[in-house]
Amino acid sequence: MKRDPELEAEVMAYLRESNDDFRRNDADAFMSLFSPDIIGFGTGADERFVGRERLMAGLEQDLDEVERVERDYKWLSVSQHGSLVIFATEYEVRWTVSGRSFERPARLTGVLERHDGHWRALQMHMSVPVPDQPAGR
């Protein structure tokens, strides 16, 4: 797959915009980054969403609980297929809940579609690697 630095920069800008919206507790701006048809999974056992309404419910819970969050992106792969962009990224996430700080590696895959000149997520899947799994197993 041939790298497209311009497209990678656009996807990274999308990811940073979503982070900034979350940090500002701006639910409307955050939700504007997602298609009404968004589907996906978060990392919690109950974090399955189909449509903006379910995603918004999870977002409101996160905004109520999380005092601070930072993401440090380590790797990004992007591929364009017609009007769609598929991406995968690995990052370190640091967050604070009830005064307790946490840090761990995380992964995110998604499908974006350009709508009115802006990228909107059609699909997202967040995951956390199993820390004790030996490499290659």
PDB file of C-alpha atoms in Angstrom, residues 2-128:
ATOM      1  CA  LYS A   2       1.411   3.354  -1.060  1.00  0.00           C
ATOM      2  CA  ARG A   3       1.623   5.995   1.677  1.00  0.00           C
ATOM      3  CA  ASP A   4      -0.262   9.247   1.188  1.00  0.00           C
ATOM      4  CA  PRO A   5       1.213  11.800   3.624  1.00  0.00           C
ATOM      5  CA  GLU A   6      -1.496  14.370   2.864  1.00  0.00           C
ATOM      6  CA  LEU A   7      -4.278  11.897   3.630  1.00  0.00           C
ATOM      7  CA  GLU A   8      -2.456  10.732   6.771  1.00  0.00           C
ATOM      8  CA  ALA A   9      -2.282  14.372   7.912  1.00  0.00           C
ATOM      9  CA  GLU A  10      -6.033  14.793   7.324  1.00  0.00           C
ATOM     10  CA  VAL A  11      -6.851  11.699   9.372  1.00  0.00           C
ATOM     11  CA  MET A  12      -4.497  12.792  12.150  1.00  0.00           C
ATOM     12  CA  ALA A  13      -6.189  16.215  12.151  1.00  0.00           C
ATOM     13  CA  TYR A  14      -9.556  14.442  12.494  1.00  0.00           C
ATOM     14  CA  LEU A  15      -8.270  12.407  15.460  1.00  0.00           C
ATOM     15  CA  ARG A  16      -6.806  15.488  17.157  1.00  0.00           C
ATOM     16  CA  GLU A  17     -10.031  17.429  16.597  1.00  0.00           C
ATOM     17  CA  SER A  18     -12.025  14.664  18.283  1.00  0.00           C
ATOM     18  CA  ASN A  19      -9.557  14.695  21.208  1.00  0.00           C
ATOM     19  CA  ASP A  20      -9.811  18.482  21.537  1.00  0.00           C
ATOM     20  CA  ASP A  21     -13.627  18.374  21.456  1.00  0.00           C
ATOM     21  CA  PHE A  22     -13.624  15.711  24.189  1.00  0.00           C
ATOM     22  CA  ARG A  23     -11.159  17.648  26.371  1.00  0.00           C
ATOM     23  CA  ARG A  24     -13.362  20.761  26.082  1.00  0.00           C
ATOM     24  CA  ASN A  25     -16.458  18.703  26.998  1.00  0.00           C
ATOM     25  CA  ASP A  26     -17.975  19.884  23.712  1.00  0.00           C
ATOM     26  CA  ALA A  27     -20.384  17.032  22.999  1.00  0.00           C
ATOM     27  CA  ASP A  28     -22.001  18.781  20.010  1.00  0.00           C
ATOM     28  CA  ALA A  29     -18.665  19.377  18.263  1.00  0.00           C
ATOM     29  CA  PHE A  30     -17.552  15.818  19.058  1.00  0.00           C
ATOM     30  CA  MET A  31     -20.769  14.295  17.714  1.00  0.00           C
ATOM     31  CA  SER A  32     -20.516  16.344  14.507  1.00  0.00           C
ATOM     32  CA  LEU A  33     -17.507  14.183  13.614  1.00  0.00           C
ATOM     33  CA  PHE A  34     -19.699  11.080  13.291  1.00  0.00           C
ATOM     34  CA  SER A  35     -22.178   9.978  10.660  1.00  0.00           C
ATOM     35  CA  PRO A  36     -25.787   9.486  11.803  1.00  0.00           C
ATOM     36  CA  ASP A  37     -25.178   5.852  10.750  1.00  0.00           C
ATOM     37  CA  ILE A  38     -22.117   5.356  12.988  1.00  0.00           C
ATOM     38  CA  ILE A  39     -21.569   1.807  14.260  1.00  0.00           C
ATOM     39  CA  GLY A  40     -18.812   0.514  16.477  1.00  0.00           C
ATOM     40  CA  PHE A  41     -17.395  -0.711  19.755  1.00  0.00           C
ATOM     41  CA  GLY A  42     -15.640   0.905  22.685  1.00  0.00           C
ATOM     42  CA  THR A  43     -13.463  -0.926  25.187  1.00  0.00           C
ATOM     43  CA  GLY A  44     -16.165  -1.570  27.795  1.00  0.00           C
ATOM     44  CA  ALA A  45     -18.279  -4.727  27.730  1.00  0.00           C
ATOM     45  CA  ASP A  46     -21.413  -2.609  27.190  1.00  0.00           C
ATOM     46  CA  GLU A  47     -19.876  -0.160  24.708  1.00  0.00           C
ATOM     47  CA  ARG A  48     -21.596  -1.183  21.497  1.00  0.00           C
ATOM     48  CA  PHE A  49     -23.212   1.576  19.507  1.00  0.00           C
ATOM     49  CA  VAL A  50     -25.395   1.777  16.428  1.00  0.00           C
ATOM     50  CA  GLY A  51     -26.322   5.326  15.528  1.00  0.00           C
ATOM     51  CA  ARG A  52     -25.546   8.673  17.106  1.00  0.00           C
ATOM     52  CA  GLU A  53     -28.078   8.312  19.930  1.00  0.00           C
ATOM     53  CA  ARG A  54     -26.266   5.351  21.494  1.00  0.00           C
ATOM     54  CA  LEU A  55     -22.865   6.927  20.866  1.00  0.00           C
ATOM     55  CA  MET A  56     -24.078  10.126  22.561  1.00  0.00           C
ATOM     56  CA  ALA A  57     -25.205   8.161  25.632  1.00  0.00           C
ATOM     57  CA  GLY A  58     -21.723   6.665  25.984  1.00  0.00           C
ATOM     58  CA  LEU A  59     -20.078  10.036  25.367  1.00  0.00           C
ATOM     59  CA  GLU A  60     -22.153  11.730  28.060  1.00  0.00           C
ATOM     60  CA  GLN A  61     -21.154   9.022  30.548  1.00  0.00           C
ATOM     61  CA  ASP A  62     -17.474   9.454  29.651  1.00  0.00           C
ATOM     62  CA  LEU A  63     -17.654  13.249  29.879  1.00  0.00           C
ATOM     63  CA  ASP A  64     -19.250  12.948  33.339  1.00  0.00           C
ATOM     64  CA  GLU A  65     -16.580  10.538  34.634  1.00  0.00           C
ATOM     65  CA  VAL A  66     -13.319  11.533  32.940  1.00  0.00           C
ATOM     66  CA  GLU A  67     -11.559  14.554  34.399  1.00  0.00           C
ATOM     67  CA  ARG A  68      -8.667  14.582  31.932  1.00  0.00           C
ATOM     68  CA  VAL A  69      -7.586  12.586  28.885  1.00  0.00           C
ATOM     69  CA  GLU A  70      -4.554  12.768  26.600  1.00  0.00           C
ATOM     70  CA  ARG A  71      -3.635  10.598  23.625  1.00  0.00           C
ATOM     71  CA  ASP A  72      -0.154  10.245  22.175  1.00  0.00           C
ATOM     72  CA  TYR A  73      -0.360   8.664  18.714  1.00  0.00           C
ATOM     73  CA  LYS A  74       2.492   6.250  17.957  1.00  0.00           C
ATOM     74  CA  TRP A  75       1.502   4.725  14.600  1.00  0.00           C
ATOM     75  CA  LEU A  76      -1.062   5.398  11.873  1.00  0.00           C
ATOM     76  CA  SER A  77      -1.952   3.557   8.678  1.00  0.00           C
ATOM     77  CA  VAL A  78      -4.408   5.041   6.176  1.00  0.00           C
ATOM     78  CA  SER A  79      -5.908   3.669   2.964  1.00  0.00           C
ATOM     79  CA  GLN A  80      -8.383   5.353   0.633  1.00  0.00           C
ATOM     80  CA  HIS A  81     -11.060   3.375  -1.207  1.00  0.00           C
ATOM     81  CA  GLY A  82     -13.166   5.675  -3.372  1.00  0.00           C
ATOM     82  CA  SER A  83     -14.927   8.127  -1.050  1.00  0.00           C
ATOM     83  CA  LEU A  84     -13.977   6.125   2.058  1.00  0.00           C
ATOM     84  CA  VAL A  85     -10.840   6.194   4.174  1.00  0.00           C
ATOM     85  CA  ILE A  86      -9.918   3.244   6.365  1.00  0.00           C
ATOM     86  CA  PHE A  87      -7.451   3.848   9.178  1.00  0.00           C
ATOM     87  CA  ALA A  88      -5.788   2.072  12.079  1.00  0.00           C
ATOM     88  CA  THR A  89      -3.816   3.740  14.828  1.00  0.00           C
ATOM     89  CA  GLU A  90      -1.988   2.780  18.005  1.00  0.00           C
ATOM     90  CA  TYR A  91      -1.603   5.279  20.822  1.00  0.00           C
ATOM     91  CA  GLU A  92      -0.893   5.741  24.503  1.00  0.00           C
ATOM     92  CA  VAL A  93      -3.861   7.085  26.429  1.00  0.00           C
ATOM     93  CA  ARG A  94      -3.655   8.770  29.816  1.00  0.00           C
ATOM     94  CA  TRP A  95      -6.782   9.691  31.753  1.00  0.00           C
ATOM     95  CA  THR A  96      -7.954  10.669  35.208  1.00  0.00           C
ATOM     96  CA  VAL A  97     -11.165   9.521  36.920  1.00  0.00           C
ATOM     97  CA  SER A  98     -12.045  10.464  40.515  1.00  0.00           C
ATOM     98  CA  GLY A  99      -8.522  11.765  41.049  1.00  0.00           C
ATOM     99  CA  ARG A 100      -6.895   8.469  39.962  1.00  0.00           C
ATOM    100  CA  SER A 101      -4.667   8.488  36.891  1.00  0.00           C
ATOM    101  CA  PHE A 102      -4.386   5.653  34.414  1.00  0.00           C
ATOM    102  CA  GLU A 103      -2.227   4.968  31.364  1.00  0.00           C
ATOM    103  CA  ARG A 104      -2.249   2.189  28.778  1.00  0.00           C
ATOM    104  CA  PRO A 105      -1.723   1.439  25.110  1.00  0.00           C
ATOM    105  CA  ALA A 106      -4.827   1.454  22.937  1.00  0.00           C
ATOM    106  CA  ARG A 107      -5.858   0.878  19.345  1.00  0.00           C
ATOM    107  CA  LEU A 108      -8.495   2.411  17.120  1.00  0.00           C
ATOM    108  CA  THR A 109      -9.721   1.443  13.677  1.00  0.00           C
ATOM    109  CA  GLY A 110     -12.246   3.383  11.687  1.00  0.00           C
ATOM    110  CA  VAL A 111     -13.883   4.168   8.389  1.00  0.00           C
ATOM    111  CA  LEU A 112     -14.339   7.809   7.439  1.00  0.00           C
ATOM    112  CA  GLU A 113     -16.408   9.364   4.673  1.00  0.00           C
ATOM    113  CA  ARG A 114     -16.125  12.942   3.446  1.00  0.00           C
ATOM    114  CA  HIS A 115     -19.403  14.813   3.906  1.00  0.00           C
ATOM    115  CA  ASP A 116     -19.768  18.522   3.079  1.00  0.00           C
ATOM    116  CA  GLY A 117     -15.976  18.838   2.993  1.00  0.00           C
ATOM    117  CA  HIS A 118     -15.427  17.211   6.410  1.00  0.00           C
ATOM    118  CA  TRP A 119     -14.555  13.683   7.463  1.00  0.00           C
ATOM    119  CA  ARG A 120     -17.311  11.833   9.345  1.00  0.00           C
ATOM    120  CA  ALA A 121     -16.854   8.438  10.976  1.00  0.00           C
ATOM    121  CA  LEU A 122     -19.060   5.621   9.709  1.00  0.00           C
ATOM    122  CA  GLN A 123     -17.378   2.938  11.839  1.00  0.00           C
ATOM    123  CA  MET A 124     -15.031   2.906  14.863  1.00  0.00           C
ATOM    124  CA  HIS A 125     -13.602   0.120  17.000  1.00  0.00           C
ATOM    125  CA  MET A 126     -11.444   0.824  20.038  1.00  0.00           C
ATOM    126  CA  SER A 127      -9.474  -1.918  21.759  1.00  0.00           C
ATOM    127  CA  VAL A 128      -6.814  -2.437  24.388  1.00  0.00           C
TER     128      VAL A 128
END
